[in-house]
Amino acid sequence: MALLVATTLALVACMVMILARALLGPTVYDRVMAVNTFGTTTVMMIAMVGYLMGRPEFLDIAIAYALINFIGTVAVLKFFEVGILGADSSSPSEPSAREKPVE
Amino acid sequence: MTENLLILLLLVMLIVIAVAVHRLRSLFAAAMLFGLFSLVAALAYVLLDAVDVALTEAAVGAGISTILMLSTLALTHQRTEARHRRHLAALCTVIFTGAVLLWATTDMPGFADPESPVHQHLAPYFLQESASDIGIPNAVTSILASYRGYDTLGEVVVVFTAGVAVLGLLGGRRSSGRQRREED
């Protein structure tokens, strides 16, 4: 239990620091990196909270978050690479169309 | 206790991010911070046990919205225009409305109060009987997928129609040969 609480506290500290980087970050790359890292921290946080509250089923949600985080980062990086989204290639629009029906 | 502290911390983070989004001039950074905002909100929802809402928030808020905003940015400018002068009347209106709404919340039942009216009518039946009625352990899922099945089907039809309509609108403006051939 102490291990779980300590890990959660460490994650909270990480979140605060990442948030500071996202808010201050002089370049946009700092912010992209911060958002991506924050997503990863969120995934770990959900997993830790699941074990803390005695409901490890939350792991499924953590996995779904990891997927969403990945798709978002790919979209952002494509924006940098190509400068435009969707018109010429379908990679970012396909996952978004699949996510839409979630109520 | 730990949970409440965590939620409080997340809410403070939400306020900080919202203020930062308002103050930023670079629209790209604002879009990134919006994604961050959604992630923090989703984490708070998970802590409040609203897992399905959290999943939707992460998928729509952090996933689709960021992509939509980036696609918009690709077509427009990346920085805001010079800031307009402050509108005192608007500020007063917003503060007044917010204060009135805050005052109204004092009449509402306490947070997660099992005695509140909304939890007295149908909720006890669903909580006790849905597992044996439907056979799904999660009460929310059984309400969405079975008790309210037709409603959910209607929602899916609406979302599907909207998606098809948007695809039709966007597809009509494409002129590249590859897309034409795919449509044929």
PDB file of N, CA and C in Angstrom, chain B residues 33-80:
ATOM      1  N   LEU B  33      -2.814  22.944 -25.204  1.00  0.00           N
ATOM      2  CA  LEU B  33      -3.265  23.044 -23.815  1.00  0.00           C
ATOM      3  C   LEU B  33      -4.711  22.575 -23.670  1.00  0.00           C
ATOM      4  N   PHE B  34      -5.507  22.739 -24.730  1.00  0.00           N
ATOM      5  CA  PHE B  34      -6.873  22.207 -24.681  1.00  0.00           C
ATOM      6  C   PHE B  34      -6.839  20.686 -24.517  1.00  0.00           C
ATOM      7  N   GLY B  35      -5.919  20.039 -25.257  1.00  0.00           N
ATOM      8  CA  GLY B  35      -5.781  18.593 -25.107  1.00  0.00           C
ATOM      9  C   GLY B  35      -5.397  18.220 -23.692  1.00  0.00           C
ATOM     10  N   LEU B  36      -4.470  18.997 -23.134  1.00  0.00           N
ATOM     11  CA  LEU B  36      -4.043  18.773 -21.747  1.00  0.00           C
ATOM     12  C   LEU B  36      -5.219  18.936 -20.798  1.00  0.00           C
ATOM     13  N   PHE B  37      -6.021  19.974 -21.039  1.00  0.00           N
ATOM     14  CA  PHE B  37      -7.208  20.236 -20.214  1.00  0.00           C
ATOM     15  C   PHE B  37      -8.126  19.019 -20.203  1.00  0.00           C
ATOM     16  N   SER B  38      -8.351  18.451 -21.403  1.00  0.00           N
ATOM     17  CA  SER B  38      -9.243  17.291 -21.492  1.00  0.00           C
ATOM     18  C   SER B  38      -8.675  16.104 -20.738  1.00  0.00           C
ATOM     19  N   LEU B  39      -7.347  15.920 -20.830  1.00  0.00           N
ATOM     20  CA  LEU B  39      -6.740  14.786 -20.128  1.00  0.00           C
ATOM     21  C   LEU B  39      -6.925  14.924 -18.623  1.00  0.00           C
ATOM     22  N   VAL B  40      -6.703  16.147 -18.107  1.00  0.00           N
ATOM     23  CA  VAL B  40      -6.870  16.363 -16.665  1.00  0.00           C
ATOM     24  C   VAL B  40      -8.323  16.138 -16.260  1.00  0.00           C
ATOM     25  N   ALA B  41      -9.253  16.671 -17.083  1.00  0.00           N
ATOM     26  CA  ALA B  41     -10.676  16.486 -16.763  1.00  0.00           C
ATOM     27  C   ALA B  41     -11.035  15.007 -16.775  1.00  0.00           C
ATOM     28  N   ALA B  42     -10.500  14.264 -17.762  1.00  0.00           N
ATOM     29  CA  ALA B  42     -10.809  12.838 -17.836  1.00  0.00           C
ATOM     30  C   ALA B  42     -10.279  12.105 -16.611  1.00  0.00           C
ATOM     31  N   LEU B  43      -9.088  12.509 -16.164  1.00  0.00           N
ATOM     32  CA  LEU B  43      -8.521  11.885 -14.959  1.00  0.00           C
ATOM     33  C   LEU B  43      -9.425  12.147 -13.758  1.00  0.00           C
ATOM     34  N   ALA B  44      -9.950  13.371 -13.674  1.00  0.00           N
ATOM     35  CA  ALA B  44     -10.861  13.689 -12.570  1.00  0.00           C
ATOM     36  C   ALA B  44     -12.118  12.830 -12.658  1.00  0.00           C
ATOM     37  N   TYR B  45     -12.628  12.617 -13.882  1.00  0.00           N
ATOM     38  CA  TYR B  45     -13.823  11.777 -14.041  1.00  0.00           C
ATOM     39  C   TYR B  45     -13.541  10.354 -13.586  1.00  0.00           C
ATOM     40  N   VAL B  46     -12.341   9.837 -13.919  1.00  0.00           N
ATOM     41  CA  VAL B  46     -12.001   8.476 -13.488  1.00  0.00           C
ATOM     42  C   VAL B  46     -12.009   8.404 -11.963  1.00  0.00           C
ATOM     43  N   LEU B  47     -11.434   9.439 -11.331  1.00  0.00           N
ATOM     44  CA  LEU B  47     -11.401   9.444  -9.866  1.00  0.00           C
ATOM     45  C   LEU B  47     -12.811   9.523  -9.289  1.00  0.00           C
ATOM     46  N   LEU B  48     -13.743  10.143 -10.031  1.00  0.00           N
ATOM     47  CA  LEU B  48     -15.124  10.249  -9.557  1.00  0.00           C
ATOM     48  C   LEU B  48     -15.944   9.026  -9.946  1.00  0.00           C
ATOM     49  N   ASP B  49     -15.269   8.001 -10.520  1.00  0.00           N
ATOM     50  CA  ASP B  49     -15.927   6.734 -10.880  1.00  0.00           C
ATOM     51  C   ASP B  49     -16.817   6.856 -12.108  1.00  0.00           C
ATOM     52  N   ALA B  50     -16.733   7.949 -12.852  1.00  0.00           N
ATOM     53  CA  ALA B  50     -17.522   8.072 -14.077  1.00  0.00           C
ATOM     54  C   ALA B  50     -16.637   7.667 -15.249  1.00  0.00           C
ATOM     55  N   VAL B  51     -16.396   6.360 -15.343  1.00  0.00           N
ATOM     56  CA  VAL B  51     -15.372   5.885 -16.270  1.00  0.00           C
ATOM     57  C   VAL B  51     -15.779   6.104 -17.716  1.00  0.00           C
ATOM     58  N   ASP B  52     -17.086   5.891 -18.029  1.00  0.00           N
ATOM     59  CA  ASP B  52     -17.506   6.034 -19.414  1.00  0.00           C
ATOM     60  C   ASP B  52     -17.408   7.486 -19.868  1.00  0.00           C
ATOM     61  N   VAL B  53     -17.779   8.409 -18.969  1.00  0.00           N
ATOM     62  CA  VAL B  53     -17.643   9.834 -19.290  1.00  0.00           C
ATOM     63  C   VAL B  53     -16.176  10.178 -19.523  1.00  0.00           C
ATOM     64  N   ALA B  54     -15.312   9.599 -18.697  1.00  0.00           N
ATOM     65  CA  ALA B  54     -13.887   9.882 -18.827  1.00  0.00           C
ATOM     66  C   ALA B  54     -13.363   9.409 -20.175  1.00  0.00           C
ATOM     67  N   LEU B  55     -13.820   8.227 -20.587  1.00  0.00           N
ATOM     68  CA  LEU B  55     -13.369   7.693 -21.865  1.00  0.00           C
ATOM     69  C   LEU B  55     -13.823   8.599 -23.004  1.00  0.00           C
ATOM     70  N   THR B  56     -15.092   9.068 -22.936  1.00  0.00           N
ATOM     71  CA  THR B  56     -15.601   9.964 -23.961  1.00  0.00           C
ATOM     72  C   THR B  56     -14.812  11.263 -23.959  1.00  0.00           C
ATOM     73  N   GLU B  57     -14.543  11.795 -22.772  1.00  0.00           N
ATOM     74  CA  GLU B  57     -13.796  13.048 -22.675  1.00  0.00           C
ATOM     75  C   GLU B  57     -12.416  12.901 -23.299  1.00  0.00           C
ATOM     76  N   ALA B  58     -11.762  11.780 -23.025  1.00  0.00           N
ATOM     77  CA  ALA B  58     -10.421  11.594 -23.578  1.00  0.00           C
ATOM     78  C   ALA B  58     -10.481  11.426 -25.090  1.00  0.00           C
ATOM     79  N   ALA B  59     -11.481  10.656 -25.572  1.00  0.00           N
ATOM     80  CA  ALA B  59     -11.549  10.394 -27.015  1.00  0.00           C
ATOM     81  C   ALA B  59     -11.936  11.648 -27.773  1.00  0.00           C
ATOM     82  N   VAL B  60     -12.979  12.343 -27.288  1.00  0.00           N
ATOM     83  CA  VAL B  60     -13.477  13.519 -28.004  1.00  0.00           C
ATOM     84  C   VAL B  60     -12.627  14.739 -27.688  1.00  0.00           C
ATOM     85  N   GLY B  61     -12.384  14.988 -26.387  1.00  0.00           N
ATOM     86  CA  GLY B  61     -11.677  16.203 -25.996  1.00  0.00           C
ATOM     87  C   GLY B  61     -10.219  16.190 -26.392  1.00  0.00           C
ATOM     88  N   ALA B  62      -9.516  15.126 -25.980  1.00  0.00           N
ATOM     89  CA  ALA B  62      -8.084  15.100 -26.253  1.00  0.00           C
ATOM     90  C   ALA B  62      -7.793  14.581 -27.647  1.00  0.00           C
ATOM     91  N   GLY B  63      -8.655  13.701 -28.169  1.00  0.00           N
ATOM     92  CA  GLY B  63      -8.387  13.121 -29.483  1.00  0.00           C
ATOM     93  C   GLY B  63      -8.936  13.953 -30.615  1.00  0.00           C
ATOM     94  N   ILE B  64     -10.268  13.904 -30.801  1.00  0.00           N
ATOM     95  CA  ILE B  64     -10.877  14.504 -31.992  1.00  0.00           C
ATOM     96  C   ILE B  64     -10.740  16.018 -31.981  1.00  0.00           C
ATOM     97  N   SER B  65     -11.032  16.663 -30.818  1.00  0.00           N
ATOM     98  CA  SER B  65     -11.024  18.126 -30.796  1.00  0.00           C
ATOM     99  C   SER B  65      -9.652  18.665 -31.172  1.00  0.00           C
ATOM    100  N   THR B  66      -8.589  18.033 -30.645  1.00  0.00           N
ATOM    101  CA  THR B  66      -7.250  18.505 -30.984  1.00  0.00           C
ATOM    102  C   THR B  66      -7.018  18.389 -32.479  1.00  0.00           C
ATOM    103  N   ILE B  67      -7.436  17.256 -33.048  1.00  0.00           N
ATOM    104  CA  ILE B  67      -7.236  17.063 -34.489  1.00  0.00           C
ATOM    105  C   ILE B  67      -8.046  18.092 -35.280  1.00  0.00           C
ATOM    106  N   LEU B  68      -9.296  18.331 -34.846  1.00  0.00           N
ATOM    107  CA  LEU B  68     -10.132  19.311 -35.560  1.00  0.00           C
ATOM    108  C   LEU B  68      -9.504  20.702 -35.476  1.00  0.00           C
ATOM    109  N   MET B  69      -9.025  21.069 -34.273  1.00  0.00           N
ATOM    110  CA  MET B  69      -8.439  22.407 -34.133  1.00  0.00           C
ATOM    111  C   MET B  69      -7.186  22.529 -34.969  1.00  0.00           C
ATOM    112  N   LEU B  70      -6.388  21.447 -35.017  1.00  0.00           N
ATOM    113  CA  LEU B  70      -5.167  21.503 -35.835  1.00  0.00           C
ATOM    114  C   LEU B  70      -5.524  21.627 -37.306  1.00  0.00           C
ATOM    115  N   SER B  71      -6.576  20.895 -37.742  1.00  0.00           N
ATOM    116  CA  SER B  71      -6.954  21.027 -39.155  1.00  0.00           C
ATOM    117  C   SER B  71      -7.417  22.437 -39.451  1.00  0.00           C
ATOM    118  N   THR B  72      -8.126  23.059 -38.491  1.00  0.00           N
ATOM    119  CA  THR B  72      -8.543  24.445 -38.688  1.00  0.00           C
ATOM    120  C   THR B  72      -7.323  25.361 -38.756  1.00  0.00           C
ATOM    121  N   LEU B  73      -6.355  25.107 -37.855  1.00  0.00           N
ATOM    122  CA  LEU B  73      -5.153  25.947 -37.845  1.00  0.00           C
ATOM    123  C   LEU B  73      -4.404  25.831 -39.160  1.00  0.00           C
ATOM    124  N   ALA B  74      -4.452  24.631 -39.761  1.00  0.00           N
ATOM    125  CA  ALA B  74      -3.744  24.446 -41.028  1.00  0.00           C
ATOM    126  C   ALA B  74      -4.338  25.335 -42.108  1.00  0.00           C
ATOM    127  N   LEU B  75      -5.623  25.711 -41.957  1.00  0.00           N
ATOM    128  CA  LEU B  75      -6.280  26.522 -42.980  1.00  0.00           C
ATOM    129  C   LEU B  75      -6.281  28.007 -42.632  1.00  0.00           C
ATOM    130  N   THR B  76      -5.991  28.361 -41.377  1.00  0.00           N
ATOM    131  CA  THR B  76      -6.070  29.773 -40.983  1.00  0.00           C
ATOM    132  C   THR B  76      -4.737  30.224 -40.418  1.00  0.00           C
ATOM    133  N   HIS B  77      -4.767  31.362 -39.729  1.00  0.00           N
ATOM    134  CA  HIS B  77      -3.546  31.890 -39.136  1.00  0.00           C
ATOM    135  C   HIS B  77      -3.242  31.181 -37.834  1.00  0.00           C
ATOM    136  N   GLN B  78      -2.005  31.266 -37.412  1.00  0.00           N
ATOM    137  CA  GLN B  78      -1.581  30.549 -36.215  1.00  0.00           C
ATOM    138  C   GLN B  78      -1.505  31.446 -34.992  1.00  0.00           C
ATOM    139  N   ARG B  79      -1.769  32.742 -35.155  1.00  0.00           N
ATOM    140  CA  ARG B  79      -1.713  33.628 -33.995  1.00  0.00           C
ATOM    141  C   ARG B  79      -2.996  34.446 -33.936  1.00  0.00           C
ATOM    142  N   THR B  80      -3.375  34.840 -32.707  1.00  0.00           N
ATOM    143  CA  THR B  80      -4.561  35.669 -32.583  1.00  0.00           C
ATOM    144  C   THR B  80      -4.238  37.088 -33.013  1.00  0.00           C
TER     145      THR B  80
END
